[in-house]
Every structure is written in structure tokens, then in C-alpha cells.
Amino acid sequence: MIYQVIVDISNSSVDRVFDYSCPFAIEEGSRVKVPFGNRTLEGIVIGTKQSTDIKTKDIIAKLDDFTPVIPEMIELSRYLKANCNIRYADSLRLCMPAKLRGGRVRELSRGFLKLDVDKEIARGLIGKNAPKQLALLEEIQPEGEFESVLVGRFGQSAVKGLVAKGILNKTQMQVKRKPLKNLEGQSKKVQLSDLQISAVNEIYDNIGTTVLHGVTGSGKTEVYMAVIERVLSEGKSAIMLVPEISLTPQMLNVFRGRFGDNVGLLHSGMSDGERYDEWMKILTKEAKVVLGARSAIFAPVENVGVIIIDEEHDGSYVSDSNPRYHTHEIAEFRRKYNNCRLVLGSATPSLDTYYKAMNGEYKLVKMMTRANKRAMPQMEIIDMRKEIRAGNINMFSRRLLAELDKTIKAGNQAMIYINRRGFASFLRCKACGYVPHCTDCEVSLTYHKEDNRLKCHYCGKEFYNLDVCPQCGNEKLSYGRIGTETVMEELNKIFPDVKVLRLDNDTTSSKDSTAQILSAFSAGEAQILVGTQMIVKGHDFSNVTLVGVLDADLSLYYSDYRSNELTFQQITQVAGRAGRDDKEGSVIIQTYNPAHYVFRFARQYDYEGFYDKESNMRETTSFPPYSKIIRILLKSENEEKALISARKCYSRMREIKEENTGLFRVQAMRAPVKRISNEYRFQVVIWLRIQSEKELVPRIYAEADKLNDKSVVTFVEVNPVNMR
Ligand code: ADP
Ligand code: ZN
């Protein structure tokens, strides 16, 4: 038997199958040690065959007493190699916890203490002048406790003393790390509404992909759990994905409440050890419900009955570092492989997803009312230009301040949201709200300080900077933006007695701080929570009745063709945090551009209206979902070489365009950020017609590979998000 092995080196030149022989039998999916050149390397057996033409070497050893890569993941790595230009070694790495590789696994064991002597006798042995030891003796659990717990309560010397006297017996106990173990799970079993029941049935009956379009607070989580329960009762397993770590504690809580230890948690915020333990629990089928962020789509579960992507519109489902993958695409692969259900749930489905639902490719299920039977919170749009004209130059409108005051006095809570994503600045007229757009692409232009120009990040067109607003003649054009810190300072000035918490990337650098801030707010320790994107997602605070959005336009001016869509999503999602329990909620949106259709539709919670308008626009400008955009990024420390590669790439793409109408637009330019960590960056952007995608995407990958000048790195991204 010949074994086909992928060696664990991420390098295109060796990213292929190598043949080995072996004196003993090995299963596919095993990790092995193999001789490679003059080294020994780890590798994965991905197949076998009867014979080979080459002279083979023997596999040295099998590394584990289990099979870490399930057959489905081997198939997946073949698929990713063929369709997404992802190396075997890279996708196999995604399927395994980092700890497994390089033999770094360490089972955790902890000291465990138990009374070894009768209490009566022990008291005599201790004597009166050791109160801590006596207290420990009285309070230790009859079945024993972990040493670290007892040390925490009674101190090191009390514990040591009792062990020395032979009163406590110490053993080592194997423990599994349980991430976030203080979240034991909260089980509030509710009676499903008719709407929820029919959603569950519709999803369950569709062996295929279902879009669950449910307004914020419609009770999608209960629907997901009911579907999972059914799937489990058939003996199958489930994968549930949520966007971000900050959201996971809450979801984990309800999932543990419902499914107990049957839940395996996987996300990147866990320690390597925790990740390994949870992954093992899933591989050994001890846990049949996988809950996690993006990377959990690679969980080693077999016999999957349903895959759920919650908040499917969220940007975190597209990986932003290598290897670049779209979670939806992998979920779709796994759905087909398992012949099961895929659920894409959101209050604001991505345009791409909804487009497929409209075309009949996906089934659409709607839940348009809230589970608490309340109306959606009232949304009010405040025109900040009027505020300026009325002499209010504060970042808060008079209306928002009045509402904040009212909310605090009533003993309720408020959330203030400001958008701060994006790296580049745009130009805006403070008086009329005018923002310059690209004449060809309809996306807003980005201001580049170094050459004082306005540039389009898609086609590269450049424009002179403006001194005067072409719309109203005003000379006050601004580049500035406000941050969470300034907002917090301002609130402290206006409401000196009110406690304000802040949540953004700066406050959440440590592993648990997001959860801490959120739980402090949830416990009512502050009346106002100020934050960025992180407060938008899925949180369920029952006491929040007011949501304020400052400078809601900011996201309209990302240099991204999806900026309208992103703004609509953010406003709808953040508004959805208000009035989720018994109390009515209200939302105040501050903008310099109140007439924009995004606000008009968002205010009415009119997703369909927005979809029609926006998809019309995309069709007119030939942006996705009506096309596919591919960006080829070329980076090098040598500017000249990067430029030469970019030119070569550009002319090659022009040739393809000449012979194949499926490729209908090519642009080459410097990347939006022209230099990052000493590398010069150029990009070639290509527009493809959807029908030609299957044929042209692999071809473009191949062309990009051919460019490979050793000193130039090439990245290919399909429908790039957040271009820089
Ligand atoms: P979504 O994810 O759709 O925004 P959630 O699943 O977070 O909404 O549910 C919103 C709130 O409604 C939660 O507090 C949840 O416990 C509650 N809820 C869901 N279904 C029901 C129901 N059938 N009866 C009562 N409360 C429900
Ligand atoms: Zn343009």
C-alpha cells in the first residue's frame, strides 16, 4: 500500500501529495512523521493507492492514537485547493488545534485534596491557634476539592499545614479545561410562538439552504435551538456559528442551559489548551453541538444535521488574514457533503444572500414581529446640519440629550453607538453634508493626506482636493471624526453623576474584559454604555430603552461598494438593542445626510424596500451580486519589482478581457494604503460576470501564481471586504 501524504509546510512549491510506503497499516486522516529531504516532518495521510512509479521512503511513525482529520475535511481541503487557491497544508491546519501540531499537547492535571482523617480527631490535631486550618476543616466538601480553590479561600499555609499533618490527602486529578466555566448555563424554557414553530418546521423540512429573515428580537435563538434539538434526536450533530467572541458568552449561556455538556466551544479567543480539550470533546463525539466563531466551521463533527450561521451578514465570516476564506462557502460545502440543512439567520441579510433567496436558490423564511409582541422601537432621524444652524455645535443633538436625561431619570439604560471602523478619512462639508463620490463607481472618495488628493479605491481615479463645497459654497470642509473617548468625556461633563462604560477595541485587549464590561452593564452598574461595532451585535439587555447613534453617516463613506448596506445593517442592528423586554424602546439617529434612502428605509424597518433600491443600484453599476470583483494584491519591499509585476498582471488581464467577455473591467493602481510594514503595494482589480465565474476564477488564480517573482508576494481576494 502507498500512502499519500501532505507535509506540514505552508509553501506552494511543496504543497502537493507525496508518496510514502509503510511497514504497518495507517488510516487516512492520521498524522504521521515522515522523512523529507534531509529532515523529518509532520504530515497528514490523505489517501492511499496500490502502487507508484517513484522509489518511496517509509513513514517513520504514526503520531496519535486517534485520527484527527475526518474524511470530510480531507475532501474539503481538496475542494479548497481546487477552487479557492488554498494550500493543502493551510486547510489541514485549520482543521486541527495548534497544540496538536509539533507535539505540544499537555493534558492538564490539578492537585485535589480530600479529608483523610475523621473530623473529631483532626480537630484535636490542629489545636486552637490555627483558625484558618480549623475553618478549612469545617468547610471542605466531603467529596474533596481542588487545591487551588482551597488555597484561594484559606491561604497557602493553612493548606500546607493540613497536608503536612496528614489530615488532607493530596492526589493529582486529570481535568478538562472548560472555557468560561463560570457560565453554567441559564435555562429559561419558553413556549414557542406559532411563528417560531412554523419557522422551525420550514427549516427542518428543507434539506438545503434556508434564509431566516427575522427582525431583531424575533426570537431566532429559540428557533435555532429547536431545530438543533430535532437534529440531535435523530442522532445527528449540529454546528452553530456566531460572529464574534464578545457575543459568545451570552449564546454559550443559553446553549449550555439547553444542551449542557453536549456543547463544544471553539473560538480563537480561547487558550491553546482549552481549544484542544474542546476540539477533542467534539472529535470523540462527547459534544455533538459545536458553538463557535468563524473557525468552528472546521470542527471535526461527523454526521451533521444542521449548520447555522447566526448574523450571517457579519463581516467576521470572511477571514481577513491568510488563508482567506468565506465561511458561507465552506458551510455550503459541508451542507452538500452531509446532505443536511444550512440556515443563514439575520435581521439584515447580506445583499448576496437575499439575492439568492429572491432567485429561488435559497428558501426564505420570515419572522417579522418581536417575540415579546411589542412594536419595533421608534426611530427618529435628527438632522445635524439644523443643529449647527441653531447654534448647537455639541456632538449631541438637543433631542438626544433630552432623551438621555429622561431615560436616566426613569432608571433605565442607554447605549450610544459610534462607528469608528475604517482607516482612511473622507471629506465632508459641515454645512450641507456633501461628500464627493467617484464619477465612475459611485463609492465615496478617500482623502489621501500625503498628496492632498481624493481617490477612488476601486478604479484608482484621482481628483483634486476641494477647498470649497461645490454644493453650497461653504469653506468649512472637515476630515475629522469623533472617538468613543471624546464621547465619554463629554457625557461625564454633561451628566457628572451618571456612570458611563466604554466598549471598543482599546478597552477589550485582555481576554475576558469584553465579557466583564458587558456583564457590568447588564447588572446595571452603569446607566450608559458607549461603544463601537462591538455593542451592535446580538446583545440582549432588558433594561435598555434608548439607543443613540452618533454620526450615522460615517459608514456611508467607507470606500466600499457595500457602504450603504453596511450602514443599513448597523443602524438596524443597534436599534434592535432597545426595548427588548417589557419596556418600550426608542432610537435616535444623528446624521448630516437625513434624506439618504438608507435612513428612510431603516427608520421604517423596511428591509425589502432597501433591498430593492440597493440591488437596483448594484445592477446599474455592475457591482456584486451582479458581478464578482477580484483583487490581486502585489507586495514587495522593492517598489520597482512590485510595479513591474502589477504591470505584467494588468496586461495579462487585459488580454483575457479581449478574448473573454466574462471579464469586463480591469483597473490597476497603487493599493489604498501604498506601503505597509516596508512593503510597497499595488493592486489589479477585475470585474467578472457571474456566469463566467466558474471558468475564470481558477484561471485568474493560475495567472497570479505564474507572476510569482520571488521578491513579490501575490494575494488574490474574491469580493474583497475592507480593501486597504
Ligand atoms: P433575535 O436573535 O431574533 O434578535 P433573541 O433570540 O435574542 O432574538 O430573542 C429575543 C428575546 O425574546 C429573548 O430575550 C428571548 O428569550 C425572548 N423570546 C424568544 N422566544 C420567546 C417566546 N416564544 N416567548 C417569550 N419570549 C421569547
Ligand atoms: Zn471609481
mmCIF file of N, CA, C and O in Angstrom, residues 380 399-414 495 545-546 586:
data_model
loop_
_atom_site.group_PDB
_atom_site.id
_atom_site.type_symbol
_atom_site.label_atom_id
_atom_site.label_comp_id
_atom_site.label_asym_id
_atom_site.label_seq_id
_atom_site.Cartn_x
_atom_site.Cartn_y
_atom_site.Cartn_z
ATOM 1 N N GLU A 380 -35.974 57.876 15.287
ATOM 2 C CA GLU A 380 -36.075 59.279 14.933
ATOM 3 C C GLU A 380 -34.773 59.703 14.265
ATOM 4 O O GLU A 380 -33.697 59.380 14.746
ATOM 5 N N ARG A 399 -32.183 66.921 21.128
ATOM 6 C CA ARG A 399 -33.169 65.853 21.307
ATOM 7 C C ARG A 399 -32.545 64.649 22.036
ATOM 8 O O ARG A 399 -33.135 64.094 22.957
ATOM 9 N N LEU A 400 -31.361 64.265 21.612
ATOM 10 C CA LEU A 400 -30.718 63.104 22.225
ATOM 11 C C LEU A 400 -30.404 63.370 23.697
ATOM 12 O O LEU A 400 -30.614 62.508 24.563
ATOM 13 N N LEU A 401 -29.951 64.595 24.004
ATOM 14 C CA LEU A 401 -29.651 64.925 25.401
ATOM 15 C C LEU A 401 -30.913 64.851 26.262
ATOM 16 O O LEU A 401 -30.897 64.316 27.369
ATOM 17 N N ALA A 402 -32.005 65.365 25.711
ATOM 18 C CA ALA A 402 -33.262 65.341 26.462
ATOM 19 C C ALA A 402 -33.693 63.901 26.731
ATOM 20 O O ALA A 402 -34.112 63.543 27.840
ATOM 21 N N GLU A 403 -33.567 63.059 25.710
ATOM 22 C CA GLU A 403 -33.962 61.657 25.860
ATOM 23 C C GLU A 403 -33.053 60.914 26.839
ATOM 24 O O GLU A 403 -33.513 60.084 27.621
ATOM 25 N N LEU A 404 -31.764 61.229 26.792
ATOM 26 C CA LEU A 404 -30.822 60.608 27.732
ATOM 27 C C LEU A 404 -31.224 60.949 29.159
ATOM 28 O O LEU A 404 -31.291 60.079 30.037
ATOM 29 N N ASP A 405 -31.507 62.208 29.361
ATOM 30 C CA ASP A 405 -31.901 62.686 30.675
ATOM 31 C C ASP A 405 -33.136 61.935 31.173
ATOM 32 O O ASP A 405 -33.183 61.439 32.296
ATOM 33 N N LYS A 406 -34.110 61.824 30.291
ATOM 34 C CA LYS A 406 -35.366 61.156 30.638
ATOM 35 C C LYS A 406 -35.123 59.685 30.985
ATOM 36 O O LYS A 406 -35.642 59.155 31.966
ATOM 37 N N THR A 407 -34.304 59.047 30.170
ATOM 38 C CA THR A 407 -34.015 57.624 30.365
ATOM 39 C C THR A 407 -33.351 57.372 31.715
ATOM 40 O O THR A 407 -33.734 56.460 32.456
ATOM 41 N N ILE A 408 -32.364 58.203 32.026
ATOM 42 C CA ILE A 408 -31.633 58.026 33.284
ATOM 43 C C ILE A 408 -32.556 58.267 34.476
ATOM 44 O O ILE A 408 -32.563 57.499 35.436
ATOM 45 N N LYS A 409 -33.360 59.333 34.369
ATOM 46 C CA LYS A 409 -34.286 59.643 35.470
ATOM 47 C C LYS A 409 -35.278 58.509 35.707
ATOM 48 O O LYS A 409 -35.690 58.248 36.827
ATOM 49 N N ALA A 410 -35.649 57.818 34.628
ATOM 50 C CA ALA A 410 -36.624 56.722 34.763
ATOM 51 C C ALA A 410 -35.958 55.443 35.263
ATOM 52 O O ALA A 410 -36.598 54.414 35.440
ATOM 53 N N GLY A 411 -34.631 55.506 35.473
ATOM 54 C CA GLY A 411 -33.928 54.323 35.969
ATOM 55 C C GLY A 411 -33.633 53.295 34.881
ATOM 56 O O GLY A 411 -33.317 52.146 35.175
ATOM 57 N N ASN A 412 -33.714 53.711 33.628
ATOM 58 C CA ASN A 412 -33.407 52.797 32.532
ATOM 59 C C ASN A 412 -31.984 53.023 32.026
ATOM 60 O O ASN A 412 -31.262 53.866 32.535
ATOM 61 N N GLN A 413 -31.604 52.273 31.007
ATOM 62 C CA GLN A 413 -30.249 52.380 30.481
ATOM 63 C C GLN A 413 -30.237 52.807 29.021
ATOM 64 O O GLN A 413 -31.205 52.592 28.287
ATOM 65 N N ALA A 414 -29.113 53.395 28.604
ATOM 66 C CA ALA A 414 -28.972 53.838 27.215
ATOM 67 C C ALA A 414 -27.663 53.324 26.623
ATOM 68 O O ALA A 414 -26.699 53.078 27.337
ATOM 69 N N PHE A 495 -23.355 64.823 32.323
ATOM 70 C CA PHE A 495 -24.036 64.076 33.398
ATOM 71 C C PHE A 495 -23.002 63.621 34.436
ATOM 72 O O PHE A 495 -22.640 62.449 34.483
ATOM 73 N N THR A 545 -33.556 51.141 27.045
ATOM 74 C CA THR A 545 -34.728 51.683 26.365
ATOM 75 C C THR A 545 -34.353 52.742 25.340
ATOM 76 O O THR A 545 -35.168 53.121 24.519
ATOM 77 N N LEU A 546 -33.113 53.225 25.414
ATOM 78 C CA LEU A 546 -32.713 54.260 24.461
ATOM 79 C C LEU A 546 -31.409 53.873 23.769
ATOM 80 O O LEU A 546 -30.458 53.447 24.411
ATOM 81 N N SER A 586 -36.704 53.417 22.278
ATOM 82 C CA SER A 586 -36.653 54.395 21.204
ATOM 83 C C SER A 586 -35.206 54.597 20.742
ATOM 84 O O SER A 586 -34.268 54.304 21.469
#
